């Protein structure tokens, strides 16, 4: 029997969905019972176009023969590739089926053709690879590979067109977000490759609406993951490359893609650190998406404006920067309400770089596999913010679900101070208020206040466990003397209002399946804590 708490969890998750998502989920269950079956032997008579596509960005993924390495996990299949290999989890298998390695540096035409032939041979037994997300990326990567190597193969083209046709029956309206965008990008590539107006109309219908909704006015992608932002920007640049160099459809989407590319480039310029790192906030990790330099270089090849000026605003991120430090803070709401799958319970977290080196960091993302590690990485105590009784400020669950989530109220927002509060702890009738105060070039002051939503005469903080945490990069040397911290010998952190300060170990996850031992401090307090970060 399902418990009341479980029912409430589902209600608080589902109630944020859009009607189209609920309808599409119902349709999804119907199609599981009565699936659309693609006839792979059906031959397409469409003739591929001779397309112009200037040099893009090489893939990060690694392949050599039947050996593959994704997410820091390597598998050698020796003789037969198991396209349904699940031992390393769904995301690894997705990567296997993306075929991004077709566009890695140094792969030959013959090597790529052998991999495609192997895939086609096993096509009748495909499972995860026929899901719409890997299906979309595979279509794009095949087309890029065919264009680059001038491959004209009737069998490949027929299988490619049939995959695009299958995709039109599996569009991810139940998820929306970056998944539906990838569906649209794939259909656009297919439309240009086959000069097929029906695919173009479907792609245009998705992309025009979704790009207007998903790219925020300050240029951020609305799922608020810097990693996924870079991935979506990369795909937009590829589409702009395709549209601006080929004339099939009157170039009517060129202006839209140019505008969104330049907006996203501006946001990335604002959010990245001076050393080129992206923040690891929400679901983010290094060496998954193209890096800042590669994206900028690609944009320059496409003659786009990489210097557009846009202030951080709608995405909820703010950046304080001077010749000493870079402080990135998150004072925004969780994700889009209807698609918070890559969101963490990290309201008011921050990252601090000093002299171009990471000092206080987000703990990162090492896995999407449901379990203790995934739950912890998404939870509040894995971030540089305040928790009450070990609870999360947002009810993250499963691998990509969020039920109850906080409302954020911005009070002050200027180049020296930012103040906001949220009601993620409303079950205790409490607000968490945080102020970031840039005192001068040498001091940051962070003020955490726990305040009652309503005035209770007998209210007491004594029975609550309230603490805030600072997670340090593995290369940082941390010394704790009572309640005072010395960081790398030239940064001092002290606290006003603390009850106890303790130092602990944690595992930093800069990449998937990569854990590095590091230190964090936990500061316990009652109703207010002032953290003084001073640079000598």
JSON list of C-alpha atoms in Angstrom, two decimals, residues 325-501:
[
{"chain": "A", "resi": 325, "resn": "UNK", "atom": "CA", "xyz": [38.45, 37.34, -6.46]},
{"chain": "A", "resi": 326, "resn": "UNK", "atom": "CA", "xyz": [35.44, 36.11, -8.42]},
{"chain": "A", "resi": 327, "resn": "UNK", "atom": "CA", "xyz": [32.28, 35.34, -6.46]},
{"chain": "A", "resi": 328, "resn": "UNK", "atom": "CA", "xyz": [29.40, 33.65, -8.25]},
{"chain": "A", "resi": 329, "resn": "UNK", "atom": "CA", "xyz": [26.14, 33.36, -6.31]},
{"chain": "A", "resi": 330, "resn": "UNK", "atom": "CA", "xyz": [22.78, 31.73, -7.00]},
{"chain": "A", "resi": 331, "resn": "UNK", "atom": "CA", "xyz": [19.76, 33.73, -5.87]},
{"chain": "A", "resi": 332, "resn": "UNK", "atom": "CA", "xyz": [17.34, 32.28, -8.42]},
{"chain": "A", "resi": 333, "resn": "UNK", "atom": "CA", "xyz": [14.43, 29.89, -8.28]},
{"chain": "A", "resi": 334, "resn": "UNK", "atom": "CA", "xyz": [14.75, 26.21, -9.12]},
{"chain": "A", "resi": 335, "resn": "UNK", "atom": "CA", "xyz": [14.82, 25.35, -12.82]},
{"chain": "A", "resi": 336, "resn": "UNK", "atom": "CA", "xyz": [11.70, 25.76, -14.93]},
{"chain": "A", "resi": 337, "resn": "UNK", "atom": "CA", "xyz": [8.83, 24.60, -12.72]},
{"chain": "A", "resi": 338, "resn": "UNK", "atom": "CA", "xyz": [7.72, 21.94, -15.19]},
{"chain": "A", "resi": 339, "resn": "UNK", "atom": "CA", "xyz": [11.22, 20.56, -15.90]},
{"chain": "A", "resi": 340, "resn": "UNK", "atom": "CA", "xyz": [13.56, 20.75, -12.88]},
{"chain": "A", "resi": 341, "resn": "UNK", "atom": "CA", "xyz": [15.26, 17.43, -13.68]},
{"chain": "A", "resi": 342, "resn": "UNK", "atom": "CA", "xyz": [18.77, 18.89, -13.55]},
{"chain": "A", "resi": 343, "resn": "UNK", "atom": "CA", "xyz": [18.13, 21.13, -10.54]},
{"chain": "A", "resi": 344, "resn": "UNK", "atom": "CA", "xyz": [19.73, 20.79, -7.11]},
{"chain": "A", "resi": 345, "resn": "UNK", "atom": "CA", "xyz": [18.46, 21.95, -3.71]},
{"chain": "A", "resi": 346, "resn": "UNK", "atom": "CA", "xyz": [21.16, 24.63, -3.67]},
{"chain": "A", "resi": 347, "resn": "UNK", "atom": "CA", "xyz": [19.36, 27.94, -3.17]},
{"chain": "A", "resi": 348, "resn": "UNK", "atom": "CA", "xyz": [21.82, 30.72, -2.21]},
{"chain": "A", "resi": 349, "resn": "UNK", "atom": "CA", "xyz": [24.92, 28.61, -2.85]},
{"chain": "A", "resi": 350, "resn": "UNK", "atom": "CA", "xyz": [28.11, 30.21, -4.19]},
{"chain": "A", "resi": 351, "resn": "UNK", "atom": "CA", "xyz": [31.51, 29.52, -5.69]},
{"chain": "A", "resi": 352, "resn": "UNK", "atom": "CA", "xyz": [34.61, 31.56, -4.92]},
{"chain": "A", "resi": 353, "resn": "UNK", "atom": "CA", "xyz": [37.77, 31.80, -7.03]},
{"chain": "A", "resi": 354, "resn": "UNK", "atom": "CA", "xyz": [40.81, 33.76, -5.81]},
{"chain": "A", "resi": 355, "resn": "UNK", "atom": "CA", "xyz": [43.68, 34.69, -8.14]},
{"chain": "A", "resi": 356, "resn": "UNK", "atom": "CA", "xyz": [42.11, 32.50, -10.86]},
{"chain": "A", "resi": 357, "resn": "UNK", "atom": "CA", "xyz": [42.06, 29.40, -8.64]},
{"chain": "A", "resi": 358, "resn": "UNK", "atom": "CA", "xyz": [39.00, 27.63, -7.16]},
{"chain": "A", "resi": 359, "resn": "UNK", "atom": "CA", "xyz": [38.69, 28.01, -3.38]},
{"chain": "A", "resi": 360, "resn": "UNK", "atom": "CA", "xyz": [35.06, 27.37, -2.37]},
{"chain": "A", "resi": 361, "resn": "UNK", "atom": "CA", "xyz": [33.44, 25.10, -4.95]},
{"chain": "A", "resi": 362, "resn": "UNK", "atom": "CA", "xyz": [30.25, 23.33, -5.78]},
{"chain": "A", "resi": 363, "resn": "UNK", "atom": "CA", "xyz": [30.69, 19.64, -5.02]},
{"chain": "A", "resi": 364, "resn": "UNK", "atom": "CA", "xyz": [29.86, 18.66, -8.61]},
{"chain": "A", "resi": 365, "resn": "UNK", "atom": "CA", "xyz": [27.99, 15.80, -10.27]},
{"chain": "A", "resi": 366, "resn": "UNK", "atom": "CA", "xyz": [29.45, 12.31, -10.53]},
{"chain": "A", "resi": 367, "resn": "UNK", "atom": "CA", "xyz": [26.43, 10.21, -11.48]},
{"chain": "A", "resi": 368, "resn": "UNK", "atom": "CA", "xyz": [22.81, 10.14, -12.65]},
{"chain": "A", "resi": 369, "resn": "UNK", "atom": "CA", "xyz": [22.26, 6.66, -11.23]},
{"chain": "A", "resi": 370, "resn": "UNK", "atom": "CA", "xyz": [19.62, 6.79, -8.45]},
{"chain": "A", "resi": 371, "resn": "UNK", "atom": "CA", "xyz": [21.06, 6.12, -5.03]},
{"chain": "A", "resi": 372, "resn": "UNK", "atom": "CA", "xyz": [22.75, 7.68, -2.01]},
{"chain": "A", "resi": 373, "resn": "UNK", "atom": "CA", "xyz": [25.45, 9.52, -3.96]},
{"chain": "A", "resi": 374, "resn": "UNK", "atom": "CA", "xyz": [22.98, 11.03, -6.46]},
{"chain": "A", "resi": 375, "resn": "UNK", "atom": "CA", "xyz": [20.63, 12.07, -3.66]},
{"chain": "A", "resi": 376, "resn": "UNK", "atom": "CA", "xyz": [23.48, 13.67, -1.68]},
{"chain": "A", "resi": 377, "resn": "UNK", "atom": "CA", "xyz": [24.89, 15.56, -4.67]},
{"chain": "A", "resi": 378, "resn": "UNK", "atom": "CA", "xyz": [21.50, 17.12, -5.33]},
{"chain": "A", "resi": 379, "resn": "UNK", "atom": "CA", "xyz": [20.82, 17.83, -1.65]},
{"chain": "A", "resi": 380, "resn": "UNK", "atom": "CA", "xyz": [21.33, 21.06, 0.29]},
{"chain": "A", "resi": 381, "resn": "UNK", "atom": "CA", "xyz": [24.15, 19.75, 2.50]},
{"chain": "A", "resi": 382, "resn": "UNK", "atom": "CA", "xyz": [26.28, 19.17, -0.60]},
{"chain": "A", "resi": 383, "resn": "UNK", "atom": "CA", "xyz": [26.24, 22.91, -1.31]},
{"chain": "A", "resi": 384, "resn": "UNK", "atom": "CA", "xyz": [27.59, 26.11, 0.18]},
{"chain": "A", "resi": 385, "resn": "UNK", "atom": "CA", "xyz": [24.39, 27.22, 1.84]},
{"chain": "A", "resi": 386, "resn": "UNK", "atom": "CA", "xyz": [22.29, 26.68, 4.95]},
{"chain": "A", "resi": 387, "resn": "UNK", "atom": "CA", "xyz": [20.26, 23.65, 5.95]},
{"chain": "A", "resi": 388, "resn": "UNK", "atom": "CA", "xyz": [17.88, 23.05, 8.86]},
{"chain": "A", "resi": 389, "resn": "UNK", "atom": "CA", "xyz": [17.78, 19.64, 10.56]},
{"chain": "A", "resi": 390, "resn": "UNK", "atom": "CA", "xyz": [19.62, 18.21, 7.57]},
{"chain": "A", "resi": 391, "resn": "UNK", "atom": "CA", "xyz": [16.58, 18.82, 5.33]},
{"chain": "A", "resi": 392, "resn": "UNK", "atom": "CA", "xyz": [16.77, 19.97, 1.74]},
{"chain": "A", "resi": 393, "resn": "UNK", "atom": "CA", "xyz": [15.49, 23.39, 0.70]},
{"chain": "A", "resi": 394, "resn": "UNK", "atom": "CA", "xyz": [13.84, 21.63, -2.25]},
{"chain": "A", "resi": 395, "resn": "UNK", "atom": "CA", "xyz": [12.43, 18.11, -2.18]},
{"chain": "A", "resi": 396, "resn": "UNK", "atom": "CA", "xyz": [14.75, 16.42, -4.67]},
{"chain": "A", "resi": 397, "resn": "UNK", "atom": "CA", "xyz": [14.11, 12.72, -5.22]},
{"chain": "A", "resi": 398, "resn": "UNK", "atom": "CA", "xyz": [14.74, 9.90, -7.66]},
{"chain": "A", "resi": 399, "resn": "UNK", "atom": "CA", "xyz": [17.38, 10.78, -10.22]},
{"chain": "A", "resi": 400, "resn": "UNK", "atom": "CA", "xyz": [15.72, 13.80, -11.82]},
{"chain": "A", "resi": 401, "resn": "UNK", "atom": "CA", "xyz": [12.64, 14.68, -9.78]},
{"chain": "A", "resi": 402, "resn": "UNK", "atom": "CA", "xyz": [11.69, 17.63, -7.58]},
{"chain": "A", "resi": 403, "resn": "UNK", "atom": "CA", "xyz": [8.50, 17.83, -5.50]},
{"chain": "A", "resi": 404, "resn": "UNK", "atom": "CA", "xyz": [8.18, 20.73, -3.05]},
{"chain": "A", "resi": 405, "resn": "UNK", "atom": "CA", "xyz": [10.46, 23.61, -3.99]},
{"chain": "A", "resi": 406, "resn": "UNK", "atom": "CA", "xyz": [11.21, 27.06, -2.53]},
{"chain": "A", "resi": 407, "resn": "UNK", "atom": "CA", "xyz": [10.01, 30.46, -3.64]},
{"chain": "A", "resi": 408, "resn": "UNK", "atom": "CA", "xyz": [12.82, 33.03, -3.77]},
{"chain": "A", "resi": 409, "resn": "UNK", "atom": "CA", "xyz": [12.25, 36.71, -2.98]},
{"chain": "A", "resi": 410, "resn": "UNK", "atom": "CA", "xyz": [14.91, 39.18, -4.10]},
{"chain": "A", "resi": 411, "resn": "UNK", "atom": "CA", "xyz": [15.22, 42.18, -1.75]},
{"chain": "A", "resi": 412, "resn": "UNK", "atom": "CA", "xyz": [18.38, 44.01, -2.85]},
{"chain": "A", "resi": 413, "resn": "UNK", "atom": "CA", "xyz": [20.44, 43.65, -6.01]},
{"chain": "A", "resi": 414, "resn": "UNK", "atom": "CA", "xyz": [23.35, 45.93, -6.90]},
{"chain": "A", "resi": 415, "resn": "UNK", "atom": "CA", "xyz": [27.07, 45.78, -7.60]},
{"chain": "A", "resi": 416, "resn": "UNK", "atom": "CA", "xyz": [28.00, 45.71, -3.89]},
{"chain": "A", "resi": 417, "resn": "UNK", "atom": "CA", "xyz": [25.19, 43.78, -2.20]},
{"chain": "A", "resi": 418, "resn": "UNK", "atom": "CA", "xyz": [22.62, 41.17, -2.95]},
{"chain": "A", "resi": 419, "resn": "UNK", "atom": "CA", "xyz": [19.95, 40.08, -0.48]},
{"chain": "A", "resi": 420, "resn": "UNK", "atom": "CA", "xyz": [17.23, 37.47, -0.88]},
{"chain": "A", "resi": 421, "resn": "UNK", "atom": "CA", "xyz": [15.19, 35.06, 1.19]},
{"chain": "A", "resi": 422, "resn": "UNK", "atom": "CA", "xyz": [13.39, 31.79, 0.44]},
{"chain": "A", "resi": 423, "resn": "UNK", "atom": "CA", "xyz": [10.65, 29.71, 2.04]},
{"chain": "A", "resi": 424, "resn": "UNK", "atom": "CA", "xyz": [12.12, 26.26, 1.40]},
{"chain": "A", "resi": 425, "resn": "UNK", "atom": "CA", "xyz": [11.87, 25.55, 5.15]},
{"chain": "A", "resi": 426, "resn": "UNK", "atom": "CA", "xyz": [8.24, 26.60, 5.48]},
{"chain": "A", "resi": 427, "resn": "UNK", "atom": "CA", "xyz": [7.36, 23.31, 7.15]},
{"chain": "A", "resi": 428, "resn": "UNK", "atom": "CA", "xyz": [9.22, 24.81, 10.14]},
{"chain": "A", "resi": 429, "resn": "UNK", "atom": "CA", "xyz": [7.53, 28.18, 9.50]},
{"chain": "A", "resi": 430, "resn": "UNK", "atom": "CA", "xyz": [10.97, 29.62, 8.76]},
{"chain": "A", "resi": 431, "resn": "UNK", "atom": "CA", "xyz": [12.61, 31.71, 6.07]},
{"chain": "A", "resi": 432, "resn": "UNK", "atom": "CA", "xyz": [16.29, 31.55, 5.16]},
{"chain": "A", "resi": 433, "resn": "UNK", "atom": "CA", "xyz": [17.64, 35.01, 4.33]},
{"chain": "A", "resi": 434, "resn": "UNK", "atom": "CA", "xyz": [21.13, 35.47, 2.89]},
{"chain": "A", "resi": 435, "resn": "UNK", "atom": "CA", "xyz": [23.05, 38.67, 2.20]},
{"chain": "A", "resi": 436, "resn": "UNK", "atom": "CA", "xyz": [26.25, 38.82, 0.14]},
{"chain": "A", "resi": 437, "resn": "UNK", "atom": "CA", "xyz": [28.01, 42.06, 1.02]},
{"chain": "A", "resi": 438, "resn": "UNK", "atom": "CA", "xyz": [31.16, 43.09, -0.88]},
{"chain": "A", "resi": 439, "resn": "UNK", "atom": "CA", "xyz": [32.78, 45.33, 1.70]},
{"chain": "A", "resi": 440, "resn": "UNK", "atom": "CA", "xyz": [35.81, 46.24, -0.41]},
{"chain": "A", "resi": 441, "resn": "UNK", "atom": "CA", "xyz": [38.46, 44.55, -2.54]},
{"chain": "A", "resi": 442, "resn": "UNK", "atom": "CA", "xyz": [39.62, 42.61, 0.50]},
{"chain": "A", "resi": 443, "resn": "UNK", "atom": "CA", "xyz": [36.48, 41.37, 2.24]},
{"chain": "A", "resi": 444, "resn": "UNK", "atom": "CA", "xyz": [33.27, 39.48, 1.52]},
{"chain": "A", "resi": 445, "resn": "UNK", "atom": "CA", "xyz": [30.63, 39.29, 4.20]},
{"chain": "A", "resi": 446, "resn": "UNK", "atom": "CA", "xyz": [27.90, 36.63, 4.07]},
{"chain": "A", "resi": 447, "resn": "UNK", "atom": "CA", "xyz": [24.99, 37.06, 6.49]},
{"chain": "A", "resi": 448, "resn": "UNK", "atom": "CA", "xyz": [22.66, 34.10, 7.06]},
{"chain": "A", "resi": 449, "resn": "UNK", "atom": "CA", "xyz": [19.47, 34.73, 9.02]},
{"chain": "A", "resi": 450, "resn": "UNK", "atom": "CA", "xyz": [16.76, 32.26, 9.98]},
{"chain": "A", "resi": 451, "resn": "UNK", "atom": "CA", "xyz": [13.48, 34.11, 10.49]},
{"chain": "A", "resi": 452, "resn": "UNK", "atom": "CA", "xyz": [10.00, 33.06, 11.51]},
{"chain": "A", "resi": 453, "resn": "UNK", "atom": "CA", "xyz": [7.39, 33.35, 8.77]},
{"chain": "A", "resi": 454, "resn": "UNK", "atom": "CA", "xyz": [4.86, 34.21, 11.49]},
{"chain": "A", "resi": 455, "resn": "UNK", "atom": "CA", "xyz": [5.53, 35.67, 14.90]},
{"chain": "A", "resi": 456, "resn": "UNK", "atom": "CA", "xyz": [5.23, 33.00, 17.57]},
{"chain": "A", "resi": 457, "resn": "UNK", "atom": "CA", "xyz": [5.52, 34.13, 21.18]},
{"chain": "A", "resi": 458, "resn": "UNK", "atom": "CA", "xyz": [7.03, 30.85, 22.35]},
{"chain": "A", "resi": 459, "resn": "UNK", "atom": "CA", "xyz": [9.17, 30.18, 19.27]},
{"chain": "A", "resi": 460, "resn": "UNK", "atom": "CA", "xyz": [12.67, 28.87, 19.99]},
{"chain": "A", "resi": 461, "resn": "UNK", "atom": "CA", "xyz": [15.62, 27.94, 17.81]},
{"chain": "A", "resi": 462, "resn": "UNK", "atom": "CA", "xyz": [17.09, 25.72, 20.51]},
{"chain": "A", "resi": 463, "resn": "UNK", "atom": "CA", "xyz": [15.56, 22.50, 19.19]},
{"chain": "A", "resi": 464, "resn": "UNK", "atom": "CA", "xyz": [16.75, 23.08, 15.59]},
{"chain": "A", "resi": 465, "resn": "UNK", "atom": "CA", "xyz": [20.01, 21.95, 14.01]},
{"chain": "A", "resi": 466, "resn": "UNK", "atom": "CA", "xyz": [20.96, 24.89, 11.76]},
{"chain": "A", "resi": 467, "resn": "UNK", "atom": "CA", "xyz": [24.25, 24.96, 9.91]},
{"chain": "A", "resi": 468, "resn": "UNK", "atom": "CA", "xyz": [25.94, 26.29, 6.82]},
{"chain": "A", "resi": 469, "resn": "UNK", "atom": "CA", "xyz": [28.79, 24.65, 4.90]},
{"chain": "A", "resi": 470, "resn": "UNK", "atom": "CA", "xyz": [31.81, 25.72, 2.90]},
{"chain": "A", "resi": 471, "resn": "UNK", "atom": "CA", "xyz": [33.21, 23.08, 0.50]},
{"chain": "A", "resi": 472, "resn": "UNK", "atom": "CA", "xyz": [36.82, 23.63, -0.49]},
{"chain": "A", "resi": 473, "resn": "UNK", "atom": "CA", "xyz": [38.64, 22.56, -3.64]},
{"chain": "A", "resi": 474, "resn": "UNK", "atom": "CA", "xyz": [40.98, 19.56, -3.11]},
{"chain": "A", "resi": 475, "resn": "UNK", "atom": "CA", "xyz": [44.05, 21.74, -3.79]},
{"chain": "A", "resi": 476, "resn": "UNK", "atom": "CA", "xyz": [43.14, 24.18, -1.01]},
{"chain": "A", "resi": 477, "resn": "UNK", "atom": "CA", "xyz": [45.05, 24.01, 2.28]},
{"chain": "A", "resi": 478, "resn": "UNK", "atom": "CA", "xyz": [42.63, 24.55, 5.17]},
{"chain": "A", "resi": 479, "resn": "UNK", "atom": "CA", "xyz": [43.68, 25.16, 8.77]},
{"chain": "A", "resi": 480, "resn": "UNK", "atom": "CA", "xyz": [41.08, 25.44, 11.53]},
{"chain": "A", "resi": 481, "resn": "UNK", "atom": "CA", "xyz": [42.00, 27.18, 14.78]},
{"chain": "A", "resi": 482, "resn": "UNK", "atom": "CA", "xyz": [38.96, 27.27, 17.04]},
{"chain": "A", "resi": 483, "resn": "UNK", "atom": "CA", "xyz": [36.40, 29.16, 14.96]},
{"chain": "A", "resi": 484, "resn": "UNK", "atom": "CA", "xyz": [38.93, 30.80, 12.63]},
{"chain": "A", "resi": 485, "resn": "UNK", "atom": "CA", "xyz": [40.05, 29.44, 9.28]},
{"chain": "A", "resi": 486, "resn": "UNK", "atom": "CA", "xyz": [43.23, 30.04, 7.32]},
{"chain": "A", "resi": 487, "resn": "UNK", "atom": "CA", "xyz": [42.98, 29.19, 3.62]},
{"chain": "A", "resi": 488, "resn": "UNK", "atom": "CA", "xyz": [46.21, 28.78, 1.65]},
{"chain": "A", "resi": 489, "resn": "UNK", "atom": "CA", "xyz": [47.86, 31.07, 4.19]},
{"chain": "A", "resi": 490, "resn": "UNK", "atom": "CA", "xyz": [46.44, 34.28, 2.67]},
{"chain": "A", "resi": 491, "resn": "UNK", "atom": "CA", "xyz": [42.65, 34.01, 3.10]},
{"chain": "A", "resi": 492, "resn": "UNK", "atom": "CA", "xyz": [41.06, 34.26, 6.53]},
{"chain": "A", "resi": 493, "resn": "UNK", "atom": "CA", "xyz": [37.51, 33.22, 7.38]},
{"chain": "A", "resi": 494, "resn": "UNK", "atom": "CA", "xyz": [35.94, 34.04, 10.74]},
{"chain": "A", "resi": 495, "resn": "UNK", "atom": "CA", "xyz": [32.41, 33.86, 12.08]},
{"chain": "A", "resi": 496, "resn": "UNK", "atom": "CA", "xyz": [30.16, 35.97, 14.23]},
{"chain": "A", "resi": 497, "resn": "UNK", "atom": "CA", "xyz": [27.26, 34.12, 15.86]},
{"chain": "A", "resi": 498, "resn": "UNK", "atom": "CA", "xyz": [28.63, 30.60, 15.42]},
{"chain": "A", "resi": 499, "resn": "UNK", "atom": "CA", "xyz": [28.02, 27.90, 18.04]},
{"chain": "A", "resi": 500, "resn": "UNK", "atom": "CA", "xyz": [30.53, 25.42, 16.65]},
{"chain": "A", "resi": 501, "resn": "UNK", "atom": "CA", "xyz": [32.86, 25.12, 13.67]}
]
